[in-house]
mmCIF file of C-alpha atoms in Angstrom:
data_model
loop_
_atom_site.group_PDB
_atom_site.id
_atom_site.type_symbol
_atom_site.label_atom_id
_atom_site.label_comp_id
_atom_site.label_asym_id
_atom_site.label_seq_id
_atom_site.Cartn_x
_atom_site.Cartn_y
_atom_site.Cartn_z
ATOM 1 C CA MET A 104 -50.261 -46.474 -27.664
ATOM 2 C CA THR A 105 -46.876 -44.898 -26.394
ATOM 3 C CA ARG A 106 -45.138 -41.705 -27.473
ATOM 4 C CA ALA A 107 -43.105 -43.444 -29.567
ATOM 5 C CA HIS A 108 -45.011 -45.429 -31.660
ATOM 6 C CA LEU A 109 -47.456 -42.628 -32.034
ATOM 7 C CA TYR A 110 -44.372 -40.428 -33.098
ATOM 8 C CA ARG A 111 -43.416 -42.943 -36.148
ATOM 9 C CA LEU A 112 -47.340 -43.066 -37.098
ATOM 10 C CA LEU A 113 -47.551 -39.567 -37.535
ATOM 11 C CA GLU A 114 -43.850 -38.134 -38.448
ATOM 12 C CA THR A 115 -41.927 -41.432 -40.183
ATOM 13 C CA PRO A 116 -45.108 -43.177 -41.532
ATOM 14 C CA ASP A 117 -42.861 -46.003 -42.569
ATOM 15 C CA SER A 118 -45.236 -49.073 -41.770
ATOM 16 C CA PHE A 119 -48.691 -49.360 -43.455
ATOM 17 C CA ALA A 120 -50.229 -48.549 -40.196
ATOM 18 C CA GLY A 121 -48.101 -45.216 -40.759
ATOM 19 C CA ARG A 122 -49.505 -44.845 -44.224
ATOM 20 C CA SER A 123 -53.067 -45.794 -44.240
ATOM 21 C CA LEU A 124 -53.245 -42.861 -41.034
ATOM 22 C CA ASN A 125 -51.512 -40.176 -42.819
ATOM 23 C CA ALA A 126 -53.252 -41.205 -46.735
ATOM 24 C CA LEU A 127 -56.503 -41.040 -44.521
ATOM 25 C CA ILE A 128 -55.448 -37.754 -43.312
ATOM 26 C CA GLY A 129 -55.063 -36.854 -46.814
ATOM 27 C CA ILE A 130 -58.030 -37.555 -47.894
ATOM 28 C CA LEU A 131 -60.184 -36.083 -45.358
ATOM 29 C CA ILE A 132 -58.195 -32.388 -46.346
ATOM 30 C CA VAL A 133 -59.556 -32.876 -49.645
ATOM 31 C CA LEU A 134 -62.392 -33.710 -48.766
ATOM 32 C CA ASN A 135 -62.796 -30.164 -46.512
ATOM 33 C CA VAL A 136 -61.714 -28.228 -48.925
ATOM 34 C CA SER A 137 -64.268 -29.580 -51.450
ATOM 35 C CA ALA A 138 -66.739 -28.987 -48.511
ATOM 36 C CA VAL A 139 -66.104 -25.240 -48.166
ATOM 37 C CA VAL A 140 -66.232 -24.311 -52.423
ATOM 38 C CA LEU A 141 -69.790 -26.393 -52.164
ATOM 39 C CA GLU A 142 -71.025 -24.294 -49.447
ATOM 40 C CA SER A 143 -70.330 -21.225 -51.467
ATOM 41 C CA VAL A 144 -73.307 -22.335 -53.760
ATOM 42 C CA GLU A 145 -76.219 -20.381 -51.764
ATOM 43 C CA GLU A 146 -78.642 -23.608 -53.376
ATOM 44 C CA ILE A 147 -76.502 -26.468 -51.668
ATOM 45 C CA ASN A 148 -75.795 -25.023 -49.292
ATOM 46 C CA ALA A 149 -79.574 -24.512 -48.976
ATOM 47 C CA GLN A 150 -80.028 -27.826 -49.061
ATOM 48 C CA TYR A 151 -77.205 -29.858 -47.461
ATOM 49 C CA GLY A 152 -76.378 -26.916 -44.901
ATOM 50 C CA HIS A 153 -77.076 -29.698 -41.845
ATOM 51 C CA TRP A 154 -74.612 -31.817 -43.318
ATOM 52 C CA PHE A 155 -71.372 -29.686 -43.991
ATOM 53 C CA HIS A 156 -72.257 -28.119 -40.102
ATOM 54 C CA LEU A 157 -71.516 -32.185 -39.444
ATOM 55 C CA PHE A 158 -68.857 -32.794 -41.341
ATOM 56 C CA GLU A 159 -66.926 -29.743 -40.307
ATOM 57 C CA ILE A 160 -67.600 -31.074 -36.237
ATOM 58 C CA ALA A 161 -66.388 -34.436 -37.428
ATOM 59 C CA SER A 162 -63.349 -32.708 -39.288
ATOM 60 C CA VAL A 163 -61.954 -30.320 -36.238
ATOM 61 C CA ILE A 164 -62.151 -32.715 -33.438
ATOM 62 C CA VAL A 165 -60.115 -35.580 -35.845
ATOM 63 C CA PHE A 166 -57.543 -32.626 -37.095
ATOM 64 C CA THR A 167 -57.277 -30.838 -33.491
ATOM 65 C CA VAL A 168 -57.001 -34.558 -31.952
ATOM 66 C CA GLU A 169 -53.761 -34.864 -34.652
ATOM 67 C CA TYR A 170 -52.484 -31.245 -34.084
ATOM 68 C CA LEU A 171 -52.424 -32.613 -30.151
ATOM 69 C CA GLY A 172 -51.135 -35.835 -31.022
ATOM 70 C CA ARG A 173 -48.454 -34.307 -33.063
ATOM 71 C CA VAL A 174 -47.659 -31.897 -30.063
ATOM 72 C CA TRP A 175 -47.393 -34.716 -27.968
ATOM 73 C CA SER A 176 -45.136 -37.103 -29.522
ATOM 74 C CA SER A 177 -42.207 -34.234 -30.911
ATOM 75 C CA ALA A 178 -40.639 -34.886 -27.794
ATOM 76 C CA GLU A 179 -39.913 -38.232 -29.094
ATOM 77 C CA ASP A 180 -37.961 -35.393 -32.134
ATOM 78 C CA SER A 181 -33.875 -34.307 -30.829
ATOM 79 C CA ARG A 182 -34.095 -31.356 -33.214
ATOM 80 C CA PHE A 183 -36.589 -30.151 -30.543
ATOM 81 C CA GLY A 184 -35.952 -31.700 -27.307
ATOM 82 C CA PRO A 185 -38.211 -33.636 -24.389
ATOM 83 C CA GLY A 186 -39.936 -31.550 -21.935
ATOM 84 C CA TRP A 187 -43.339 -28.134 -22.504
ATOM 85 C CA ARG A 188 -39.566 -25.787 -24.191
ATOM 86 C CA GLY A 189 -39.001 -28.606 -27.268
ATOM 87 C CA ARG A 190 -43.017 -28.824 -27.617
ATOM 88 C CA LEU A 191 -43.330 -25.463 -27.612
ATOM 89 C CA ARG A 192 -40.306 -25.094 -30.374
ATOM 90 C CA TYR A 193 -42.370 -27.579 -32.234
ATOM 91 C CA MET A 194 -45.451 -25.395 -32.111
ATOM 92 C CA LEU A 195 -43.730 -22.772 -33.988
ATOM 93 C CA THR A 196 -42.694 -24.674 -36.792
ATOM 94 C CA PRO A 197 -44.381 -23.634 -40.047
ATOM 95 C CA MET A 198 -45.912 -26.540 -40.246
ATOM 96 C CA ALA A 199 -46.780 -26.964 -36.618
ATOM 97 C CA ILE A 200 -48.653 -23.094 -37.687
ATOM 98 C CA ILE A 201 -50.456 -24.993 -40.984
ATOM 99 C CA ASP A 202 -52.165 -27.318 -38.222
ATOM 100 C CA LEU A 203 -53.396 -24.680 -35.756
ATOM 101 C CA LEU A 204 -54.815 -21.948 -38.535
ATOM 102 C CA ALA A 205 -56.646 -25.345 -40.379
ATOM 103 C CA ILE A 206 -58.724 -25.731 -36.813
ATOM 104 C CA ALA A 207 -58.500 -22.302 -35.595
ATOM 105 C CA PRO A 208 -61.514 -20.679 -37.752
ATOM 106 C CA PHE A 209 -64.367 -23.563 -36.386
ATOM 107 C CA TYR A 210 -62.786 -22.784 -32.613
ATOM 108 C CA LEU A 211 -62.985 -18.533 -33.071
ATOM 109 C CA GLY A 212 -66.697 -18.847 -33.836
ATOM 110 C CA PHE A 213 -67.090 -19.294 -30.592
ATOM 111 C CA ILE A 214 -64.482 -16.900 -29.118
ATOM 112 C CA VAL A 215 -65.412 -13.827 -31.540
ATOM 113 C CA ASP A 216 -68.238 -12.486 -33.883
ATOM 114 C CA ALA A 217 -67.008 -13.023 -36.916
ATOM 115 C CA ASP A 218 -68.674 -12.826 -40.039
ATOM 116 C CA THR A 219 -69.375 -16.485 -41.533
ATOM 117 C CA ARG A 220 -68.195 -15.554 -45.315
ATOM 118 C CA ILE A 221 -64.403 -15.185 -43.484
ATOM 119 C CA LEU A 222 -64.609 -17.776 -41.044
ATOM 120 C CA ARG A 223 -65.517 -20.441 -44.302
ATOM 121 C CA ALA A 224 -63.164 -18.542 -46.377
ATOM 122 C CA LEU A 225 -60.214 -19.117 -43.580
ATOM 123 C CA ARG A 226 -60.917 -22.993 -43.677
ATOM 124 C CA LEU A 227 -58.898 -22.866 -46.748
ATOM 125 C CA LEU A 228 -55.911 -22.866 -45.201
ATOM 126 C CA ARG A 229 -56.295 -26.581 -45.099
ATOM 127 C CA VAL A 230 -55.384 -27.367 -48.074
ATOM 128 C CA PHE A 231 -51.685 -26.572 -46.702
ATOM 129 C CA LYS A 232 -51.881 -28.949 -45.001
ATOM 130 C CA LEU A 233 -52.006 -31.529 -47.781
ATOM 131 C CA THR A 234 -47.995 -30.129 -47.622
ATOM 132 C CA ARG A 235 -47.400 -32.790 -45.069
ATOM 133 C CA HIS A 236 -48.848 -36.008 -46.997
ATOM 134 C CA SER A 237 -48.144 -34.855 -50.612
ATOM 135 C CA THR A 238 -44.261 -35.594 -51.811
ATOM 136 C CA ALA A 239 -45.488 -33.522 -55.072
ATOM 137 C CA MET A 240 -45.954 -30.180 -52.553
ATOM 138 C CA ASP A 241 -43.380 -30.956 -50.277
ATOM 139 C CA MET A 242 -41.209 -31.153 -53.310
ATOM 140 C CA LEU A 243 -42.455 -28.113 -54.261
ATOM 141 C CA LEU A 244 -42.386 -25.910 -51.514
ATOM 142 C CA THR A 245 -38.039 -27.302 -50.815
ATOM 143 C CA VAL A 246 -37.537 -26.573 -54.283
ATOM 144 C CA ILE A 247 -39.012 -22.625 -53.046
ATOM 145 C CA ARG A 248 -36.831 -22.533 -50.123
ATOM 146 C CA ASN A 249 -33.971 -23.883 -51.752
ATOM 147 C CA GLU A 250 -34.735 -20.879 -54.414
ATOM 148 C CA ALA A 251 -35.890 -18.182 -52.451
ATOM 149 C CA ALA A 252 -33.018 -15.773 -52.391
ATOM 150 C CA THR A 253 -32.747 -16.142 -55.704
ATOM 151 C CA VAL A 254 -36.937 -15.377 -57.023
ATOM 152 C CA ALA A 255 -37.007 -12.785 -54.345
ATOM 153 C CA SER A 256 -33.807 -10.826 -56.305
ATOM 154 C CA SER A 257 -35.762 -11.989 -59.668
ATOM 155 C CA MET A 258 -38.424 -10.214 -58.247
ATOM 156 C CA PHE A 259 -36.985 -7.240 -56.719
ATOM 157 C CA VAL A 260 -35.621 -6.715 -60.167
ATOM 158 C CA MET A 261 -38.869 -6.712 -61.486
ATOM 159 C CA LEU A 262 -40.298 -4.264 -59.168
ATOM 160 C CA ILE A 263 -37.885 -2.131 -60.361
ATOM 161 C CA ILE A 264 -38.363 -2.102 -63.497
ATOM 162 C CA ILE A 265 -42.253 -1.802 -63.324
ATOM 163 C CA VAL A 266 -41.607 1.643 -61.394
ATOM 164 C CA LEU A 267 -39.230 2.849 -63.793
ATOM 165 C CA ALA A 268 -42.056 1.680 -66.989
ATOM 166 C CA ALA A 269 -44.701 3.770 -64.816
ATOM 167 C CA SER A 270 -42.388 7.004 -64.763
ATOM 168 C CA GLY A 271 -41.700 6.398 -68.571
ATOM 169 C CA ILE A 272 -45.085 6.438 -69.243
ATOM 170 C CA TYR A 273 -46.151 8.602 -66.960
ATOM 171 C CA LEU A 274 -44.112 11.289 -68.709
ATOM 172 C CA ILE A 275 -45.490 10.222 -72.010
ATOM 173 C CA GLU A 276 -48.792 9.548 -71.409
ATOM 174 C CA ARG A 277 -50.072 12.060 -68.887
ATOM 175 C CA ASP A 278 -50.408 14.865 -71.043
ATOM 176 C CA ALA A 279 -52.372 12.908 -73.612
ATOM 177 C CA GLN A 280 -54.597 10.632 -71.063
ATOM 178 C CA PRO A 281 -54.511 13.008 -67.583
ATOM 179 C CA ASP A 282 -56.858 10.407 -66.108
ATOM 180 C CA ALA A 283 -55.029 7.432 -66.922
ATOM 181 C CA PHE A 284 -52.104 8.626 -66.012
ATOM 182 C CA GLN A 285 -52.135 11.116 -63.603
ATOM 183 C CA SER A 286 -49.400 9.992 -61.441
ATOM 184 C CA ILE A 287 -46.790 7.466 -61.459
ATOM 185 C CA PRO A 288 -48.442 5.232 -59.051
ATOM 186 C CA GLN A 289 -51.404 5.017 -61.135
ATOM 187 C CA ALA A 290 -49.313 4.389 -63.795
ATOM 188 C CA MET A 291 -47.876 1.399 -61.931
ATOM 189 C CA TRP A 292 -50.864 -0.376 -63.172
ATOM 190 C CA TRP A 293 -50.337 -0.510 -66.720
ATOM 191 C CA ALA A 294 -46.845 -1.139 -66.508
ATOM 192 C CA ALA A 295 -47.816 -4.260 -63.921
ATOM 193 C CA VAL A 296 -50.222 -5.442 -66.458
ATOM 194 C CA THR A 297 -47.809 -4.986 -69.507
ATOM 195 C CA LEU A 298 -44.608 -6.607 -67.740
ATOM 196 C CA THR A 299 -46.797 -9.542 -66.863
ATOM 197 C CA THR A 300 -47.778 -9.378 -69.981
ATOM 198 C CA VAL A 301 -51.180 -10.416 -69.394
ATOM 199 C CA GLY A 302 -52.476 -6.996 -70.830
ATOM 200 C CA TYR A 303 -56.363 -5.993 -69.674
ATOM 201 C CA GLY A 304 -56.704 -3.465 -72.075
ATOM 202 C CA ASP A 305 -58.203 -1.062 -70.188
ATOM 203 C CA VAL A 306 -55.372 1.283 -69.896
ATOM 204 C CA VAL A 307 -53.377 2.112 -73.116
ATOM 205 C CA PRO A 308 -51.195 4.593 -74.597
ATOM 206 C CA ILE A 309 -52.191 6.421 -77.697
ATOM 207 C CA THR A 310 -49.859 8.555 -78.745
ATOM 208 C CA VAL A 311 -46.594 6.792 -81.028
ATOM 209 C CA LEU A 312 -44.093 7.467 -78.407
ATOM 210 C CA GLY A 313 -46.288 5.753 -75.998
ATOM 211 C CA LYS A 314 -47.158 3.263 -77.997
ATOM 212 C CA VAL A 315 -43.275 2.590 -78.980
ATOM 213 C CA PHE A 316 -42.402 2.827 -75.242
ATOM 214 C CA GLY A 317 -45.045 -0.014 -74.230
ATOM 215 C CA LEU A 318 -44.037 -2.362 -76.880
ATOM 216 C CA LEU A 319 -39.949 -2.511 -75.516
ATOM 217 C CA ILE A 320 -41.905 -2.769 -71.879
ATOM 218 C CA THR A 321 -43.843 -5.786 -73.389
ATOM 219 C CA ILE A 322 -40.475 -7.416 -74.779
ATOM 220 C CA ALA A 323 -38.679 -6.806 -71.590
ATOM 221 C CA GLY A 324 -41.362 -8.569 -69.652
ATOM 222 C CA VAL A 325 -41.648 -11.772 -71.464
ATOM 223 C CA GLY A 326 -37.836 -12.404 -70.228
ATOM 224 C CA MET A 327 -38.298 -11.342 -66.897
ATOM 225 C CA VAL A 328 -41.383 -13.335 -66.576
ATOM 226 C CA ALA A 329 -39.792 -16.414 -67.861
ATOM 227 C CA LEU A 330 -37.277 -15.868 -65.384
ATOM 228 C CA PRO A 331 -38.604 -16.777 -62.763
ATOM 229 C CA ALA A 332 -40.229 -20.042 -63.957
ATOM 230 C CA GLY A 333 -36.685 -20.774 -64.839
ATOM 231 C CA ILE A 334 -35.123 -20.120 -61.343
ATOM 232 C CA LEU A 335 -38.373 -23.011 -60.334
ATOM 233 C CA ALA A 336 -37.573 -25.294 -63.172
ATOM 234 C CA SER A 337 -33.730 -25.348 -62.320
ATOM 235 C CA GLY A 338 -34.067 -25.914 -58.995
ATOM 236 C CA PHE A 339 -37.229 -28.801 -59.451
ATOM 237 C CA SER A 340 -33.899 -30.473 -62.153
ATOM 238 C CA ALA A 341 -31.666 -30.424 -59.476
ATOM 239 C CA GLU A 342 -33.951 -31.407 -56.532
ATOM 240 C CA LEU A 343 -35.384 -34.606 -58.103
ATOM 241 C CA GLN A 344 -31.424 -35.304 -58.841
ATOM 242 C CA LYS A 345 -30.018 -34.623 -55.464
ATOM 243 C CA ARG A 346 -33.752 -37.350 -54.560
ATOM 244 C CA ARG A 347 -32.016 -39.917 -57.528
ATOM 245 C CA ALA A 348 -28.459 -39.230 -55.730
ATOM 246 C CA GLU A 349 -29.988 -40.071 -52.535
ATOM 247 C CA TYR A 350 -31.790 -42.815 -53.369
ATOM 248 C CA GLN A 351 -28.885 -44.654 -54.794
ATOM 249 C CA LEU A 352 -26.619 -44.094 -52.219
ATOM 250 C CA ARG A 353 -29.669 -46.181 -50.400
ATOM 251 C CA ILE A 354 -29.200 -48.666 -52.482
ATOM 252 C CA LYS A 355 -25.511 -48.907 -52.388
ATOM 253 C CA GLU A 356 -25.481 -49.051 -48.371
ATOM 254 C CA SER A 357 -27.825 -51.873 -49.257
ATOM 255 C CA ILE A 358 -26.061 -53.675 -51.726
ATOM 256 C CA ALA A 359 -22.474 -53.372 -49.598
ATOM 257 C CA ASP A 360 -23.610 -57.043 -47.875
ATOM 258 C CA GLY A 361 -23.312 -58.414 -51.683
ATOM 259 C CA GLU A 362 -27.050 -58.761 -51.801
ATOM 260 C CA ILE A 363 -30.650 -57.138 -51.409
ATOM 261 C CA SER A 364 -33.381 -59.161 -48.572
ATOM 262 C CA ALA A 365 -36.413 -58.627 -48.961
ATOM 263 C CA ARG A 366 -36.807 -56.417 -45.768
ATOM 264 C CA GLU A 367 -34.165 -54.213 -47.181
ATOM 265 C CA LEU A 368 -36.330 -54.007 -50.814
ATOM 266 C CA GLU A 369 -39.196 -53.538 -48.998
ATOM 267 C CA LYS A 370 -37.113 -50.168 -46.857
ATOM 268 C CA LEU A 371 -36.637 -49.615 -50.665
ATOM 269 C CA ARG A 372 -39.467 -48.896 -51.525
ATOM 270 C CA GLU A 373 -40.388 -47.109 -48.673
ATOM 271 C CA GLN A 374 -37.667 -44.519 -49.107
ATOM 272 C CA ALA A 375 -38.675 -44.239 -52.782
ATOM 273 C CA HIS A 376 -41.948 -43.277 -52.140
ATOM 274 C CA SER A 377 -40.919 -40.331 -49.004
ATOM 275 C CA LEU A 378 -38.302 -38.979 -51.696
ATOM 276 C CA GLY A 379 -41.167 -38.366 -54.377
ATOM 277 C CA LEU A 380 -40.210 -41.136 -56.677
ATOM 278 C CA SER A 381 -42.135 -43.149 -58.713
ATOM 279 C CA ASP A 382 -42.692 -47.047 -58.532
ATOM 280 C CA VAL A 383 -41.017 -47.280 -62.077
ATOM 281 C CA GLU A 384 -37.998 -44.898 -61.556
ATOM 282 C CA ALA A 385 -37.208 -46.573 -58.503
ATOM 283 C CA ASN A 386 -36.843 -49.494 -59.845
ATOM 284 C CA VAL A 387 -35.131 -48.210 -62.640
ATOM 285 C CA ILE A 388 -32.552 -47.125 -60.053
ATOM 286 C CA LEU A 389 -32.882 -50.079 -58.857
ATOM 287 C CA GLN A 390 -31.535 -52.108 -61.537
ATOM 288 C CA SER A 391 -29.208 -50.019 -62.414
ATOM 289 C CA GLU A 392 -27.180 -50.264 -59.629
ATOM 290 C CA THR A 393 -27.995 -53.775 -58.997
ATOM 291 C CA ILE A 394 -26.329 -54.477 -62.170
ATOM 292 C CA ALA A 395 -23.261 -51.728 -61.523
ATOM 293 C CA ALA A 396 -22.580 -53.338 -58.041
ATOM 294 C CA PRO A 397 -19.429 -56.311 -58.422
ATOM 295 C CA SER A 398 -20.546 -59.170 -57.011
ATOM 296 C CA VAL A 399 -17.542 -60.785 -56.114
ATOM 297 C CA CYS A 400 -13.968 -58.485 -55.041
ATOM 298 C CA MET A 401 -11.572 -58.067 -57.568
ATOM 299 C CA HIS A 402 -8.767 -59.039 -55.343
ATOM 300 C CA CYS A 403 -10.352 -61.223 -52.561
ATOM 301 C CA GLY A 404 -12.950 -63.295 -54.552
ATOM 302 C CA ASN A 405 -15.439 -61.887 -51.444
ATOM 303 C CA PRO A 406 -18.680 -59.560 -51.565
ATOM 304 C CA PRO A 407 -17.647 -56.232 -51.532
ATOM 305 C CA PHE A 408 -18.120 -54.096 -48.388
ATOM 306 C CA SER A 409 -18.726 -57.749 -46.839
ATOM 307 C CA SER A 410 -19.199 -57.689 -43.348
ATOM 308 C CA THR A 411 -18.771 -61.099 -42.848
ATOM 309 C CA PRO A 412 -16.030 -61.666 -39.882
ATOM 310 C CA GLY A 413 -12.777 -62.844 -41.557
ATOM 311 C CA ALA A 414 -13.890 -61.727 -45.122
ATOM 312 C CA GLU A 415 -11.689 -58.747 -44.800
ATOM 313 C CA HIS A 416 -10.242 -58.137 -48.475
ATOM 314 C CA GLU A 417 -6.991 -57.902 -48.688
ATOM 315 C CA ILE A 418 -5.981 -55.580 -51.891
ATOM 316 C CA PRO A 419 -2.128 -56.344 -53.075
ATOM 317 C CA GLU A 420 0.500 -54.041 -52.107
ATOM 318 C CA SER A 421 0.403 -53.260 -56.676
ATOM 319 C CA ASP A 422 -2.201 -52.699 -56.176
ATOM 320 C CA LYS A 423 -2.399 -49.640 -53.114
ATOM 321 C CA SER A 424 -1.604 -46.192 -54.047
ATOM 322 C CA PRO A 425 1.605 -45.055 -52.731
#
């Protein structure tokens, strides 16, 4: 297998073999996470621990081969460049680090004497490998990355409000409840659970002024907690609209010669899948764009944007802009 072919299989799975390989790796990741969860049950681990260990070895072999294959074939990506420097740049990318962390706990068990329960829990990091194989998780990470600055700003404002709320309840309740509100840092627990509207009830104000203050903080918390959720929801909507527009642009490029061939249609389906669009949504966009596209040029009678030699569009002088 050539390096370019391996790169297409792993990084741009636009063939049946590539999609099948990535689907199998995704299933293996889900099974690994499930195995880690089941291993935490002592009765199940005592009965099937040997099989869990064999499954772990087989999974690590697959993930190690996948990681090494991605590092080796990364030289095909122009973003990183050839040679060991390019591969090093790839190894420092977030997804490559996640791939490394997914197999690191297994090899760490041979190097350091660590608690097996800790190493077992670290294997749960493999769930983040699904971001490479799931368009939904890929969209989630894209939205979080795009809205990181806005979400960070809202979290910073919430942190300020927590400090102010803790200071206020400390001044009001410290004499009535010296054990619960003996300092501002200790009062931050109450401020945090109140602002997030969780309200565990283990620490509550007992004075009238403290209850009124707590009511105001709870009301403020409703809006503050909803703010990051609204930002992410708006980001999801914008990202989905962006992907729809990208798919529409690719459809227009495919029908530029007046028709969509079977090869182009299959390519569009693959692109819709990579963009995270459902088959129904992709078909609706495809039909709307196909209907909206003119079959012939209104000036010369040739297909729009025709690539046929000698079929250039002649626009009358009267229709040209001055």
